[in-house]
Amino acid sequence: EIVLTQSPGTLSLSPGERATLSCRASQSVSSSYLAWYQQKPGQAPRLLIYGASSRATGIPDRFSGSGSGTDFTLTISRLEPEDFAVYYCQQYGSSPTFGQGTKVEIK
Amino acid sequence: EVQLVQSGAEVKKPGESLKISCKGSGYSFTSYWIGWVRQMPGKGLEWMGIIYPGDSDTRYSPSFQGQVTISADKSISTAYLQWSSLKASDTAMYYCARHVGLGWFDPWGQGTLVTVSS
């Protein structure tokens, strides 16, 4: 099973700042098989990024994904108030797994 | 609009059985895998398994194999997650989600909260 480790656990930032979230895999993941999700309190997760760098329908371009192999990054260029949430990475190989999540909170 | 609508919250006692549902609409239900994801209180997401409603091909996470049963009724575009004997540790929010493309999840159902308590 591929283990995904996200860092940091919590990111405290102000609106307008840049957020950089990391997702590290225990073994190489094909870039085509890495996704990012956003989850707000009391809501279901929402797909943000698939294939490591493709934005899902309706996702603002301040969200971007990058990376390959074992290191992937989600970047939010300028945080909006609605972006404060928990973010999960996921690999969807033969047995999908999720990272433990990064909480982006208001500083 | 593609939608997955899940059944309502459940409160059960240990040892009881339960079957929760996930109804798809707005797309060809038999052409996409449907997955189930567990989220325990205050915790992260855990992939449980998936089913292809077209032929009921089912795959389970090793962590959930034998603990739950995933099924589907394509005639009513509905997938199911069931337990034969609930434990307190099954208390969680359960989400269904459609597998798209190579296997990312989109969209997600609204979640079903299962509470198991004596």
Short mmCIF file of C-alpha atoms in Angstrom, two decimals:
data_model
loop_
_atom_site.label_atom_id
_atom_site.label_comp_id
_atom_site.label_asym_id
_atom_site.label_seq_id
_atom_site.Cartn_x
_atom_site.Cartn_y
_atom_site.Cartn_z
CA GLU A 1 0.00 0.00 0.00
CA ILE A 2 1.29 3.47 -0.90
CA VAL A 3 1.39 5.78 2.13
CA LEU A 4 0.90 9.50 1.50
CA THR A 5 2.32 11.92 4.07
CA GLN A 6 1.09 15.51 3.97
CA SER A 7 2.89 18.46 5.50
CA PRO A 8 2.50 20.62 7.36
CA GLY A 9 -0.35 19.33 9.48
CA THR A 10 -1.64 22.87 9.92
CA LEU A 11 -0.83 26.00 7.96
CA SER A 12 -1.70 29.35 9.56
CA LEU A 13 -1.91 32.12 6.98
CA SER A 14 -3.72 35.37 6.28
CA PRO A 15 -6.05 36.08 3.36
CA GLY A 16 -4.05 37.14 0.34
CA GLU A 17 -1.03 35.03 1.27
CA ARG A 18 0.33 32.10 -0.70
CA ALA A 19 -0.21 28.56 0.58
CA THR A 20 2.08 25.67 -0.31
CA LEU A 21 0.97 22.18 0.70
CA SER A 22 3.13 19.08 0.33
CA CYS A 23 2.22 15.45 -0.31
CA ARG A 24 4.99 12.85 -0.21
CA ALA A 25 4.45 9.23 -1.30
CA SER A 26 6.19 6.17 0.16
CA GLN A 27 6.86 4.97 -3.39
CA SER A 28 6.68 6.52 -6.82
CA VAL A 29 3.23 7.52 -8.03
CA SER A 30 2.46 8.15 -11.65
CA SER A 31 1.55 11.81 -12.05
CA SER A 32 -1.61 10.72 -13.77
CA TYR A 33 -2.77 9.12 -10.54
CA LEU A 34 -2.57 11.98 -8.00
CA ALA A 35 -5.50 14.16 -6.95
CA TRP A 36 -6.21 16.88 -4.41
CA TYR A 37 -9.49 17.53 -2.57
CA GLN A 38 -10.81 20.33 -0.39
CA GLN A 39 -13.09 19.67 2.57
CA LYS A 40 -14.88 22.37 4.54
CA PRO A 41 -16.49 21.67 7.95
CA GLY A 42 -19.74 19.76 7.61
CA GLN A 43 -19.30 19.25 3.87
CA ALA A 44 -18.24 16.43 1.60
CA PRO A 45 -14.81 16.65 -0.05
CA ARG A 46 -14.61 18.40 -3.41
CA LEU A 47 -12.23 17.54 -6.23
CA LEU A 48 -9.72 20.33 -6.94
CA ILE A 49 -6.91 18.77 -8.98
CA TYR A 50 -6.50 15.49 -10.85
CA GLY A 51 -3.59 14.07 -12.80
CA ALA A 52 -1.34 16.04 -10.41
CA SER A 53 -1.87 19.34 -12.24
CA SER A 54 -5.25 19.51 -14.03
CA ARG A 55 -7.89 21.68 -12.39
CA ALA A 56 -11.36 20.20 -12.03
CA THR A 57 -14.33 21.96 -13.58
CA GLY A 58 -15.13 25.24 -11.89
CA ILE A 59 -11.96 25.40 -9.79
CA PRO A 60 -10.39 28.89 -9.74
CA ASP A 61 -6.97 29.29 -11.30
CA ARG A 62 -5.44 30.38 -7.99
CA PHE A 63 -5.29 26.62 -7.28
CA SER A 64 -2.46 24.76 -8.98
CA GLY A 65 -0.86 21.36 -8.61
CA SER A 66 2.60 20.16 -9.50
CA GLY A 67 5.09 17.41 -8.84
CA SER A 68 6.10 13.94 -9.89
CA GLY A 69 7.47 10.69 -8.53
CA THR A 70 7.12 10.88 -4.77
CA ASP A 71 6.75 14.65 -4.21
CA PHE A 72 3.65 16.63 -5.08
CA THR A 73 2.53 20.15 -4.21
CA LEU A 74 -0.75 22.04 -4.09
CA THR A 75 -0.35 25.81 -4.29
CA ILE A 76 -3.00 28.41 -3.58
CA SER A 77 -1.59 31.62 -5.01
CA ARG A 78 -3.63 34.11 -2.98
CA LEU A 79 -5.85 32.80 -0.21
CA GLU A 80 -9.48 33.86 -0.31
CA PRO A 81 -11.67 33.60 2.83
CA GLU A 82 -13.45 30.56 1.37
CA ASP A 83 -10.15 28.66 0.92
CA PHE A 84 -9.64 28.03 4.63
CA ALA A 85 -10.35 24.30 4.85
CA VAL A 86 -8.69 20.89 5.02
CA TYR A 87 -6.91 19.58 1.92
CA TYR A 88 -6.24 15.94 1.11
CA CYS A 89 -4.07 14.35 -1.53
CA GLN A 90 -4.99 10.97 -2.96
CA GLN A 91 -3.27 8.44 -5.18
CA TYR A 92 -5.53 6.19 -7.21
CA GLY A 93 -3.41 3.26 -8.19
CA SER A 94 -4.51 -0.30 -7.64
CA SER A 95 -5.49 0.42 -4.01
CA PRO A 96 -6.29 4.11 -3.56
CA THR A 97 -5.05 5.90 -0.45
CA PHE A 98 -5.40 9.39 0.99
CA GLY A 99 -2.98 11.57 2.87
CA GLN A 100 -3.89 12.53 6.43
CA GLY A 101 -4.77 16.11 5.43
CA THR A 102 -3.44 19.64 5.86
CA LYS A 103 -5.61 22.20 7.59
CA VAL A 104 -5.28 25.74 6.26
CA GLU A 105 -6.45 28.07 9.00
CA ILE A 106 -6.76 31.83 9.35
CA LYS A 107 -3.84 33.41 11.16
CA GLU B 1 -26.17 17.71 -13.26
CA VAL B 2 -24.32 14.68 -11.95
CA GLN B 3 -25.48 13.94 -8.41
CA LEU B 4 -25.06 11.28 -5.77
CA VAL B 5 -27.68 11.38 -3.04
CA GLN B 6 -27.15 9.28 0.06
CA SER B 7 -29.62 7.92 2.58
CA GLY B 8 -30.13 9.63 5.92
CA ALA B 9 -28.33 9.38 9.24
CA GLU B 10 -28.61 6.16 11.20
CA VAL B 11 -28.37 5.35 14.91
CA LYS B 12 -27.83 1.67 15.65
CA LYS B 13 -26.83 -0.62 18.50
CA PRO B 14 -23.76 -2.87 18.43
CA GLY B 15 -24.51 -6.15 16.72
CA GLU B 16 -27.26 -4.75 14.50
CA SER B 17 -27.15 -4.84 10.72
CA LEU B 18 -27.32 -1.84 8.42
CA LYS B 19 -27.47 -1.01 4.72
CA ILE B 20 -26.98 2.55 3.50
CA SER B 21 -27.54 3.74 -0.03
CA CYS B 22 -26.21 6.09 -2.69
CA LYS B 23 -28.41 7.00 -5.67
CA GLY B 24 -26.83 8.37 -8.81
CA SER B 25 -28.47 10.66 -11.34
CA GLY B 26 -27.52 12.81 -14.30
CA TYR B 27 -25.18 10.27 -15.89
CA SER B 28 -25.00 6.65 -17.04
CA PHE B 29 -24.89 4.87 -13.68
CA THR B 30 -23.68 1.59 -15.17
CA SER B 31 -20.64 3.18 -16.86
CA TYR B 32 -18.72 4.47 -13.84
CA TRP B 33 -17.27 2.84 -10.74
CA ILE B 34 -18.73 4.04 -7.42
CA GLY B 35 -16.53 4.11 -4.35
CA TRP B 36 -17.13 4.31 -0.60
CA VAL B 37 -14.99 6.37 1.77
CA ARG B 38 -15.03 6.39 5.58
CA GLN B 39 -14.30 9.42 7.74
CA MET B 40 -14.19 8.74 11.46
CA PRO B 41 -14.94 11.64 13.80
CA GLY B 42 -12.25 14.31 13.48
CA LYS B 43 -10.14 12.11 11.22
CA GLY B 44 -9.12 11.81 7.57
CA LEU B 45 -10.46 9.93 4.59
CA GLU B 46 -10.15 6.15 4.13
CA TRP B 47 -10.93 4.36 0.88
CA MET B 48 -13.11 1.32 1.55
CA GLY B 49 -13.84 -0.16 -1.86
CA ILE B 50 -15.48 0.29 -5.23
CA ILE B 51 -18.12 -1.34 -7.39
CA TYR B 52 -18.84 -1.23 -11.11
CA PRO B 53 -22.64 -1.23 -11.33
CA GLY B 54 -22.55 -2.46 -14.92
CA ASP B 55 -21.46 -5.96 -13.87
CA SER B 56 -21.15 -5.66 -10.04
CA ASP B 57 -17.38 -6.18 -10.15
CA THR B 58 -16.25 -5.18 -6.64
CA ARG B 59 -12.86 -4.41 -5.12
CA TYR B 60 -12.16 -3.87 -1.42
CA SER B 61 -9.41 -2.18 0.52
CA PRO B 62 -7.55 -4.84 2.51
CA SER B 63 -8.53 -2.90 5.65
CA PHE B 64 -12.24 -3.36 4.95
CA GLN B 65 -12.34 -6.75 3.21
CA GLY B 66 -14.72 -8.99 5.15
CA GLN B 67 -15.93 -6.10 7.32
CA VAL B 68 -18.47 -4.62 4.90
CA THR B 69 -20.28 -5.57 1.72
CA ILE B 70 -20.62 -3.28 -1.29
CA SER B 71 -23.40 -3.93 -3.79
CA ALA B 72 -25.44 -2.15 -6.44
CA ASP B 73 -28.86 -2.32 -8.09
CA LYS B 74 -28.43 -0.88 -11.56
CA SER B 75 -32.18 -0.93 -12.20
CA ILE B 76 -32.58 1.90 -9.69
CA SER B 77 -29.10 3.47 -10.09
CA THR B 78 -28.23 2.82 -6.46
CA ALA B 79 -25.12 1.54 -4.71
CA TYR B 80 -25.09 0.15 -1.19
CA LEU B 81 -22.76 -0.31 1.75
CA GLN B 82 -23.80 -2.81 4.38
CA TRP B 83 -22.74 -4.29 7.68
CA SER B 84 -23.98 -7.56 9.16
CA SER B 85 -22.92 -6.79 12.73
CA LEU B 86 -22.05 -3.22 13.64
CA LYS B 87 -19.41 -2.24 16.19
CA ALA B 88 -18.98 1.02 18.04
CA SER B 89 -15.84 1.59 15.96
CA ASP B 90 -18.02 1.76 12.81
CA THR B 91 -19.26 5.15 14.00
CA ALA B 92 -18.29 7.50 11.18
CA MET B 93 -19.42 9.54 8.21
CA TYR B 94 -19.58 7.45 5.06
CA TYR B 95 -19.33 9.01 1.62
CA CYS B 96 -19.97 7.56 -1.80
CA ALA B 97 -18.22 9.07 -4.79
CA ARG B 98 -18.04 8.44 -8.51
CA HIS B 99 -14.74 7.27 -9.97
CA VAL B 100 -13.86 9.31 -13.04
CA GLY B 101 -11.11 8.91 -15.61
CA LEU B 102 -8.18 6.99 -14.16
CA GLY B 103 -9.79 6.92 -10.72
CA TRP B 104 -10.23 10.28 -9.04
CA PHE B 105 -13.48 10.88 -7.17
CA ASP B 106 -16.02 13.34 -8.54
CA PRO B 107 -18.63 14.15 -7.42
CA TRP B 108 -19.18 13.02 -3.85
CA GLY B 109 -22.43 12.27 -2.08
CA GLN B 110 -23.42 14.41 0.87
CA GLY B 111 -22.45 11.69 3.35
CA THR B 112 -24.34 9.38 5.70
CA LEU B 113 -23.58 9.61 9.41
CA VAL B 114 -23.66 6.23 11.12
CA THR B 115 -23.67 6.20 14.92
CA VAL B 116 -23.30 2.90 16.75
CA SER B 117 -23.94 3.11 20.47
CA SER B 118 -25.50 0.96 23.14
#
